[in-house]
Amino acid sequence: MMKWTTMGSGTLALVVLAAAFVAAAPREGFGPGLQDWGFAEVRPGAHMFWWLYYTHAEVSNYADRPLVIWLQGGPGASSMYGNFEELGPLTLELENRTHTWVRDYNVLFIDNPVGTGSSYVEDFSLLTKTNGEIADDLVELMKQFYAIQPEFRDTPLHIYAESYGGKMAPEFAYVLNKAIQNGEIECNLQSVGIVAPWVSPIDSVLSWAEFLLNMGFVDTKGYRAIQASAIETEHVLNLGRWEEATNLWGITENVILRETHGIDFYNVLFKQDYFTTRSQLEQFSRDMRSAIASRATRLASEDRDQILEDLMRFEVAPALSLPAESVYGAQSGRVFNTLAGDFMKPAIDVMELLLNNTSLDVVIITGQLDLIVATPGNVRWIEKIQWDGRNSYLQAPRNAVGRNGVLEGYEKSYVTIKPSLGQRCVAQNVAEMVRVGWMHYLIVLHYTLRIATANQNGFGPGRQNWGYIEVRPGAFLFWWLHYATGSSHTSDDQDFTRRPLIIWLQGGPGASSTGFGNFEEIGPLDRTLNNRAHSWVQDHNVLFIDSPVGSGYSYVQDLALLASNSSTIVSDLMQLLVTFYATAITTTGFDWERHVPLYIASQSYGGRIAVEFALAVVQAVRHGQLRCKLVGLLLGNAWLSPIDSIRAWPDYLERLGYIGRAGRVRLEGQVEALQQLTADSRKAVSSAESVMDSWHSLQQAVIRETNGINCYHVLKPNAVESIDPSSTMVASDVDDEELLEYGGTTRYGLAGVGSVDRPSIEPVSRHRSLEHLMRGPVSQALGLHDKPPWGTLRNAVFEALASDFLESSTETVLRLLHETTDLELVLYNGHLDLIACLPGTIRWLERLFNRTEAPVRESFPLPGSCGHPIEGYRTVYYGDGAAPRLTLYTVLRAGHMVPADNPTAMAHILKAHVKQLPQNL
């Protein structure tokens, strides 16, 4: 290993030459491939550690491949995070990394600033205090590096850095470029790339509250608390009180931890440890680590920081023969504290110098799930940069980028500045596609095994009943009851009589409860015919109703009989309920109407029907027409105030990074036009047809602006290969039901079901695969083969309800609250759903309760012992009295189909709000 010393100049030259002769040749180090490493004494007593991995590519000369420098954030986080947690040849578990950068490039990891990781200073006064000092040290390191690695002088050099490294790298690149021009160093610097960069700290801080509100991690009260702290930070920063601004930055983060119950700043979807969070909120370290660094609030069975430290100290250091003075991480904490006065200073001016005075390419990468350096803050400062290409950049198109037909992010570029938004890692997408491919062989296996064993009890496990009810002459609603299975050890075949009845209504309108709700979300079997771990049927009787008529297995003998408004749908459901109760007594010998508590659960457009159906049931009971006990409503991602949801779309999409400011303006114009047409239609000024034309136009605009986002779960991959960037997708390209109900994900399905030969596998939608199941095995098992095929009329159902689709049912919610005292209303929203996005739901709720903040908002953990993650947040609305009247759950890691996306959270909600009957009934 080479080490520079503080000897005299002549002696120093001899040492460097001797060391260069030894160190220039690649050697074995720690892990696979050839490496080199050493320390550069960038100033007397200040030693900076570097570790070079020669590319694994098959080349005759390593220098034929580019050299990439990697700098970590913090300040004080070691680039060994980048090495073992992000892009080096080995993972922290010492397994080979499939997508290592070393496969194609030579990668130089630098522990920077001095004092970070294995770098060290002989006196703490030598730690850097400014970004400029950091840049000077790095240039000095590169001078010494090229002295012992002269073969890389002509190799294209690219500097990449993350987080606070994104603030250090631009100035490093600028100073290095000047040194090249002045003849001080010979190297071929080509570009600088900054990942989740801390370039303009205050723009990041000011974006936090809005980002968290749109993602559903805070309510209005939390938003105001965070924003107030952020604005105070801005005020102090504008006065030039830099260290005080750094302190207020830390205070603002503590406010966020309190309001979100311990969100992970580096990936907001990482699970949060509820119990640990509560005890450690005020212990949050101000050490702004890399995006992979573990934190006290992150749910993990092991401390990855400690694992990395142990690896570096006890395995890597001996393998590389690092000196005793270099103790990994021993000085890292002091690095941050020493830079506290520089931490909040912006580096936009350096970006301007790079763009105006150099020919270097500048690449900016931001991840949409990062809070600490949130995408909206990055967009804000990027648009502030004053450079020759600014106007052209602002007018440049925002293009989709992807791989293997899957949307991965967006790119907006002009000349050299290229901010792009990373959505999910390609490796993760590929892994999912492989698993889905295998899944379809399992589907075939299940089909051949289970069709042969289907019995008269229905399709799948457990006791069932089903049938048609003619709710109007020529209009038939199909229902399918799954009796509660109870505990697996029970032998009581009447256990269902002690379980409540839940009616499930799907959305759309036109989507099937027996298909989507049953096999995709809450039934005993999933779509691949595996047992569902969190099936609602285990503890509850579940009645799936294909409503309105024409949905799923339901049908009409004349299309004129399709429902054209919610009143007709509710009337049909009431007729079904009355007939169902009469049938239940006959088939089970038990009075369900009188003894079994009733709950109505719904999703999406089904929420509109559910509240109106519930009001009709309450009124029927009051007038003696029914004797049932309606206990509660469970409304999932409810389409109760469509205009409020739609109005929230532009802001939601911009805050999550799916559109830019220009795209937001364009969408806002279309939303305003749709809202005006909807208002005019109520006055008979415009037709339902023109309203729906505007609705479809808005859908097209969302697809065009986002290059095909999945509206039902914004993080799920979409196939983008069918979207031509030079054209727009028109309404005829996408089936209405696909747009409105669970469409757009990249899946694989069966070309032929029931074949004894190995079936062909072809890319199809989730809907198409479910259609095979419902029209084939399920239809045969239930004896429906002589009825119209499942889903035949779904588009006709939607078209018939065009004039009703965008109507609001919030006044019905208000009536339920005023006319009942013991009916429990529960709303749950997945925070990754665009269609019925959470900000829209909060908007109409706050208007309904005539207040701007909810009195109670808390996280809810899993029931049980410590160590469980936070799954969401609960907000309780009290109304005029002291008793809670409505509960809103924000469910994390879930989109439109909450029971499918986060069944653990859904199980907690059910346990809290759906009560079982006494055992001695």
Coordinates of C-alpha atoms in Angstrom, one line a residue, residues 90-482:
L90 CA -20.1 -7.1 -3.5
T91 CA -23.2 -6.4 -1.4
L92 CA -22.9 -5.9 2.4
E93 CA -23.7 -9.6 2.7
L94 CA -20.6 -10.2 0.5
E95 CA -22.6 -11.6 -2.3
N96 CA -21.9 -10.7 -5.9
R97 CA -24.0 -7.7 -7.1
T98 CA -25.7 -8.3 -10.4
H99 CA -25.8 -4.7 -11.4
T100 CA -22.4 -3.5 -10.2
W101 CA -20.9 -0.5 -12.0
V102 CA -17.6 -2.3 -12.0
R103 CA -18.9 -4.6 -14.7
D104 CA -18.5 -1.8 -17.3
Y105 CA -16.4 0.9 -15.7
N106 CA -13.4 1.5 -13.5
V107 CA -14.8 2.9 -10.2
L108 CA -12.8 5.0 -7.8
F109 CA -14.4 5.3 -4.3
I110 CA -13.1 8.2 -2.2
D111 CA -13.8 8.7 1.5
N112 CA -14.3 12.4 1.4
P113 CA -14.1 15.0 3.1
V114 CA -11.0 14.1 5.2
G115 CA -12.1 12.5 8.4
T116 CA -14.8 10.5 6.7
G117 CA -14.7 6.6 6.7
S118 CA -11.1 5.5 6.5
S119 CA -9.8 9.0 5.8
Y120 CA -8.4 10.7 8.8
V121 CA -6.6 13.8 10.1
E122 CA -3.8 14.0 12.6
D123 CA -5.5 17.1 14.2
F124 CA -9.2 18.0 14.1
S125 CA -8.3 21.6 13.1
L126 CA -7.4 20.1 9.7
L127 CA -11.1 19.1 9.0
T128 CA -12.6 21.1 6.2
K129 CA -15.1 23.9 6.9
T130 CA -16.2 24.9 3.4
N131 CA -17.2 23.4 0.1
G132 CA -14.3 25.1 -1.5
E133 CA -11.8 23.5 0.8
I134 CA -13.3 20.1 0.1
A135 CA -12.9 20.7 -3.7
D136 CA -9.3 21.7 -3.3
D137 CA -8.5 18.5 -1.3
L138 CA -10.2 16.4 -4.0
V139 CA -8.2 18.0 -6.8
E140 CA -5.0 17.4 -4.8
L141 CA -5.9 13.7 -4.4
M142 CA -6.5 13.4 -8.2
K143 CA -3.1 15.0 -8.9
Q144 CA -1.4 12.3 -6.8
F145 CA -3.7 9.6 -8.1
Y146 CA -2.7 10.3 -11.8
A147 CA 0.9 10.4 -10.7
I148 CA 0.8 6.7 -9.8
Q149 CA -1.9 5.8 -12.4
P150 CA -0.7 7.6 -15.5
E151 CA -2.5 5.2 -17.8
F152 CA -5.9 6.8 -16.8
R153 CA -4.9 10.4 -17.8
D154 CA -6.5 10.0 -21.2
T155 CA -9.4 7.9 -20.0
P156 CA -12.8 9.7 -19.9
L157 CA -13.4 10.7 -16.3
H158 CA -16.9 11.1 -14.8
I159 CA -17.6 12.3 -11.3
Y160 CA -20.8 10.9 -9.6
A161 CA -21.9 11.8 -6.1
E162 CA -24.9 11.4 -3.9
S163 CA -26.9 13.6 -1.5
Y164 CA -24.4 16.1 0.2
G165 CA -21.9 14.7 -2.3
G166 CA -24.1 16.3 -4.9
K167 CA -23.1 19.7 -3.4
M168 CA -19.4 18.8 -3.3
A169 CA -19.1 17.3 -6.7
P170 CA -20.0 20.3 -8.9
E171 CA -17.4 22.5 -7.2
F172 CA -14.9 19.7 -7.3
A173 CA -15.6 19.3 -11.1
Y174 CA -15.3 23.1 -11.6
V175 CA -12.0 23.4 -9.7
L176 CA -10.6 20.3 -11.4
N177 CA -11.6 21.7 -14.8
K178 CA -9.7 24.9 -14.0
A179 CA -6.7 22.9 -13.0
I180 CA -6.8 21.1 -16.3
Q181 CA -7.0 24.3 -18.2
N182 CA -4.1 25.8 -16.2
G183 CA -2.0 22.8 -17.0
E184 CA -1.8 21.8 -13.3
I185 CA -3.2 18.3 -14.0
E186 CA -3.6 16.1 -17.0
C187 CA -6.9 14.3 -17.1
N188 CA -9.9 13.8 -19.4
L189 CA -12.9 15.1 -17.4
Q190 CA -16.1 14.6 -19.3
S191 CA -19.1 15.0 -16.9
V192 CA -20.4 15.4 -13.4
G193 CA -23.5 13.5 -12.2
I194 CA -25.3 14.2 -9.0
V195 CA -27.8 11.9 -7.4
A196 CA -30.4 13.2 -5.0
P197 CA -28.2 16.3 -4.7
W198 CA -28.2 18.7 -1.7
V199 CA -27.5 21.7 -4.0
S200 CA -30.1 24.1 -2.7
P201 CA -30.9 22.9 0.8
I202 CA -33.7 25.4 1.5
D203 CA -35.6 24.4 -1.7
S204 CA -35.5 20.9 -0.4
V205 CA -36.7 21.9 3.0
L206 CA -39.5 24.0 1.6
S207 CA -40.8 21.1 -0.5
W208 CA -41.1 18.7 2.5
A209 CA -44.6 19.6 3.8
E210 CA -46.3 19.6 0.4
F211 CA -44.6 16.3 -0.6
L212 CA -45.7 14.6 2.6
L213 CA -49.3 16.0 2.4
N214 CA -49.7 14.7 -1.2
M215 CA -48.2 11.3 -0.3
G216 CA -50.6 11.0 2.7
F217 CA -48.0 10.9 5.4
V218 CA -49.4 14.1 7.1
D219 CA -52.8 15.8 7.3
T220 CA -53.4 19.6 7.1
K221 CA -52.4 20.0 10.7
G222 CA -49.1 18.2 10.2
Y223 CA -48.5 20.1 6.9
R224 CA -48.8 23.4 8.7
A225 CA -46.5 22.4 11.5
I226 CA -43.8 21.3 9.1
Q227 CA -44.2 24.3 6.8
A228 CA -44.0 26.7 9.7
S229 CA -40.7 25.2 10.8
A230 CA -39.4 25.2 7.2
I231 CA -40.4 28.9 6.7
E232 CA -38.6 29.8 9.9
T233 CA -35.5 28.0 8.6
E234 CA -35.8 30.0 5.4
H235 CA -36.0 33.3 7.3
V236 CA -32.9 32.6 9.3
L237 CA -31.0 31.4 6.2
N238 CA -31.9 34.6 4.3
L239 CA -30.3 36.6 7.1
G240 CA -27.1 34.6 6.6
R241 CA -27.2 32.9 10.0
W242 CA -26.0 29.6 8.5
E243 CA -25.3 27.5 11.6
E244 CA -28.7 28.6 13.1
A245 CA -30.3 27.5 9.8
T246 CA -28.6 24.1 10.1
N247 CA -30.0 23.8 13.7
L248 CA -33.5 24.7 12.4
W249 CA -33.1 22.2 9.6
G250 CA -32.7 19.5 12.3
I251 CA -35.7 20.9 14.2
T252 CA -37.8 20.7 11.1
E253 CA -36.8 17.1 10.7
N254 CA -37.9 16.4 14.2
V255 CA -41.3 18.0 13.5
I256 CA -41.6 15.6 10.5
L257 CA -40.7 12.6 12.7
R258 CA -43.3 13.6 15.2
E259 CA -46.0 14.3 12.6
T260 CA -45.3 11.1 10.5
H261 CA -44.4 8.9 13.5
G262 CA -41.0 8.3 12.2
I263 CA -41.0 8.3 8.4
D264 CA -37.8 7.2 6.7
F265 CA -36.3 10.3 5.1
Y266 CA -34.4 8.4 2.4
N267 CA -37.2 6.2 1.1
V268 CA -40.7 7.1 2.3
L269 CA -41.9 3.5 1.6
F270 CA -39.5 1.8 3.9
K271 CA -41.4 0.4 6.8
Q272 CA -41.2 2.3 10.1
D273 CA -40.9 0.6 13.5
Y274 CA -43.8 2.0 15.5
F275 CA -42.5 1.3 19.0
T276 CA -38.9 2.2 18.3
T277 CA -40.0 5.4 16.7
R278 CA -42.1 6.6 19.7
S279 CA -39.1 6.3 22.0
Q280 CA -36.5 7.8 19.7
L281 CA -38.2 10.7 17.9
E282 CA -36.0 13.3 19.6
Q283 CA -32.8 11.3 19.2
F284 CA -32.7 11.8 15.4
S285 CA -29.1 12.3 14.3
R286 CA -28.4 15.3 12.2
D287 CA -25.9 13.2 10.3
M288 CA -27.4 13.3 6.8
R289 CA -26.3 9.9 5.6
S290 CA -26.6 8.2 2.2
A291 CA -29.9 6.9 1.0
I292 CA -29.0 3.4 2.1
A293 CA -27.7 4.3 5.5
S294 CA -29.9 2.7 8.2
R295 CA -31.6 4.9 10.8
A296 CA -33.2 4.5 14.1
T297 CA -36.6 4.9 12.6
R298 CA -36.2 2.3 9.8
L299 CA -37.6 -1.2 10.5
A300 CA -34.7 -3.6 10.3
S301 CA -33.6 -6.7 12.2
E302 CA -30.0 -5.6 12.0
D303 CA -28.0 -2.4 12.1
R304 CA -26.5 -2.1 8.7
D305 CA -24.3 0.8 9.8
Q306 CA -22.8 -1.4 12.4
I307 CA -22.4 -4.3 10.0
L308 CA -20.5 -2.0 7.5
E309 CA -18.3 -0.6 10.3
D310 CA -17.4 -4.1 11.5
L311 CA -16.7 -5.2 7.9
M312 CA -14.4 -2.3 7.3
R313 CA -12.6 -2.5 10.6
F314 CA -12.2 -6.2 11.0
E315 CA -12.1 -7.7 7.5
V316 CA -11.4 -5.0 4.9
A317 CA -8.7 -3.1 6.9
P318 CA -6.6 -6.2 7.5
A319 CA -7.0 -7.4 3.9
L320 CA -5.8 -4.0 2.6
S321 CA -3.2 -3.6 5.3
L322 CA -4.6 -0.2 6.3
P323 CA -2.6 1.7 8.9
A324 CA -3.5 1.8 12.6
E325 CA -4.1 5.5 12.3
S326 CA -7.0 4.8 9.9
V327 CA -9.9 3.6 12.0
Y328 CA -13.0 3.4 9.9
G329 CA -15.7 5.9 11.0
A330 CA -13.8 7.1 14.0
Q331 CA -13.9 10.8 12.9
S332 CA -17.0 10.8 10.7
G333 CA -19.2 12.5 13.3
R334 CA -16.9 15.5 13.6
V335 CA -17.0 16.0 9.9
F336 CA -20.6 17.1 9.9
N337 CA -20.2 19.3 12.9
T338 CA -17.3 21.1 11.5
L339 CA -19.2 21.8 8.3
A340 CA -22.4 23.0 10.1
G341 CA -21.8 26.6 9.0
D342 CA -21.6 25.5 5.3
F343 CA -24.3 22.8 5.4
M344 CA -27.3 25.0 4.4
K345 CA -25.4 27.2 1.9
P346 CA -26.7 26.8 -1.6
A347 CA -24.4 25.8 -4.5
I348 CA -26.6 27.0 -7.4
D349 CA -23.9 29.5 -8.3
V350 CA -21.4 26.7 -8.9
M351 CA -23.9 24.9 -11.2
E352 CA -24.1 28.2 -13.1
L353 CA -20.3 28.3 -13.4
L354 CA -20.3 24.7 -14.7
L355 CA -23.0 25.3 -17.3
N356 CA -21.8 28.7 -18.5
N357 CA -18.0 28.3 -18.4
T358 CA -17.3 24.6 -19.1
S359 CA -18.2 22.0 -21.7
L360 CA -18.9 19.4 -19.1
D361 CA -22.1 17.4 -19.3
V362 CA -24.2 17.8 -16.1
V363 CA -26.5 15.0 -15.1
I364 CA -29.0 15.3 -12.2
I365 CA -30.8 12.3 -10.9
T366 CA -33.6 12.4 -8.3
G367 CA -35.6 9.5 -6.8
Q368 CA -39.3 10.1 -6.3
L369 CA -39.4 8.3 -3.0
D370 CA -36.7 10.4 -1.4
L371 CA -37.9 13.0 1.1
I372 CA -34.6 14.5 2.3
V373 CA -33.8 15.8 -1.2
A374 CA -37.3 15.6 -2.6
T375 CA -37.9 15.9 -6.4
P376 CA -40.1 19.0 -6.2
G377 CA -37.2 20.9 -4.4
N378 CA -34.8 19.8 -7.1
V379 CA -37.1 20.9 -9.9
R380 CA -37.4 24.3 -8.1
W381 CA -33.7 25.1 -8.0
I382 CA -32.9 23.6 -11.4
E383 CA -35.3 26.1 -12.9
K384 CA -33.6 28.9 -11.1
I385 CA -30.2 28.3 -12.7
Q386 CA -29.2 31.2 -15.0
W387 CA -27.4 29.9 -18.0
D388 CA -27.4 30.3 -21.8
G389 CA -29.6 27.3 -22.4
R390 CA -32.2 28.0 -19.6
N391 CA -35.1 29.0 -21.8
S392 CA -34.5 26.1 -24.2
Y393 CA -34.3 23.7 -21.3
L394 CA -37.5 24.9 -19.8
Q395 CA -39.3 24.4 -23.1
A396 CA -37.7 21.0 -23.8
P397 CA -40.0 17.9 -23.7
R398 CA -40.1 15.6 -20.7
N399 CA -39.6 12.1 -22.1
A400 CA -40.2 8.7 -20.6
V401 CA -37.3 6.4 -20.1
G402 CA -37.5 2.6 -19.5
R403 CA -36.2 -0.8 -20.1
N404 CA -37.8 -4.0 -21.3
G405 CA -41.1 -2.1 -21.9
V406 CA -41.3 -0.9 -18.3
L407 CA -41.5 2.8 -17.4
E408 CA -38.6 3.6 -15.1
G409 CA -38.6 7.4 -15.0
Y410 CA -38.5 10.6 -17.0
E411 CA -35.8 12.7 -18.7
K412 CA -35.8 16.3 -19.6
S413 CA -32.7 17.6 -21.3
Y414 CA -31.1 20.4 -23.3
V415 CA -27.5 20.4 -24.4
T416 CA -25.8 19.2 -21.2
I417 CA -28.3 19.4 -18.3
K418 CA -30.3 16.2 -17.8
P419 CA -32.4 15.9 -14.7
S420 CA -34.1 12.5 -14.6
L421 CA -36.4 10.9 -12.2
G422 CA -35.7 7.3 -11.1
Q423 CA -38.9 5.4 -10.3
R424 CA -37.8 1.9 -9.5
C425 CA -34.5 0.0 -10.0
V426 CA -34.4 -2.0 -13.2
A427 CA -33.1 -5.0 -11.3
Q428 CA -36.2 -5.0 -9.1
N429 CA -38.5 -4.8 -12.2
V430 CA -36.7 -7.7 -13.9
A431 CA -37.0 -9.8 -10.8
E432 CA -40.7 -9.2 -10.6
M433 CA -41.2 -10.1 -14.2
V434 CA -39.4 -13.4 -13.7
R435 CA -41.5 -14.2 -10.7
V436 CA -44.7 -13.4 -12.7
G437 CA -43.5 -15.6 -15.5
W438 CA -43.2 -18.6 -13.2
M439 CA -46.5 -17.7 -11.7
H440 CA -48.4 -18.5 -14.8
Y441 CA -47.1 -22.0 -15.0
L442 CA -48.5 -22.3 -11.5
I443 CA -51.9 -21.0 -12.7
V444 CA -52.1 -23.7 -15.3
L445 CA -51.2 -26.3 -12.7
H446 CA -53.9 -25.1 -10.3
Y447 CA -56.5 -24.9 -13.1
T448 CA -56.0 -28.6 -14.1
L449 CA -56.0 -29.8 -10.5
R450 CA -58.9 -27.8 -9.2
I451 CA -61.3 -27.9 -12.0
A452 CA -61.3 -31.6 -11.8
T453 CA -62.1 -31.5 -8.1
A454 CA -64.6 -28.7 -8.2
N455 CA -67.7 -29.7 -6.2
Q456 CA -71.2 -28.6 -5.8
N457 CA -70.2 -26.4 -2.8
G458 CA -68.8 -23.8 -5.2
F459 CA -65.4 -22.9 -6.5
G460 CA -62.5 -23.1 -4.0
P461 CA -62.4 -23.9 -0.3
G462 CA -65.2 -23.3 2.2
R463 CA -69.0 -23.4 2.2
Q464 CA -70.7 -21.1 -0.3
N465 CA -74.0 -20.1 -1.8
W466 CA -74.8 -18.1 -4.9
G467 CA -77.6 -17.2 -7.3
Y468 CA -79.4 -14.7 -9.4
I469 CA -82.2 -12.3 -8.2
E470 CA -84.4 -10.6 -10.7
V471 CA -84.4 -7.1 -9.2
R472 CA -86.5 -5.7 -12.1
P473 CA -88.2 -7.6 -15.0
G474 CA -85.4 -8.6 -17.2
A475 CA -82.6 -7.3 -14.9
F476 CA -80.7 -9.9 -12.9
L477 CA -78.1 -9.3 -10.1
F478 CA -75.7 -12.1 -9.3
W479 CA -74.6 -12.7 -5.7
W480 CA -72.0 -15.1 -4.3
L481 CA -71.8 -15.7 -0.6
H482 CA -68.7 -17.1 1.1

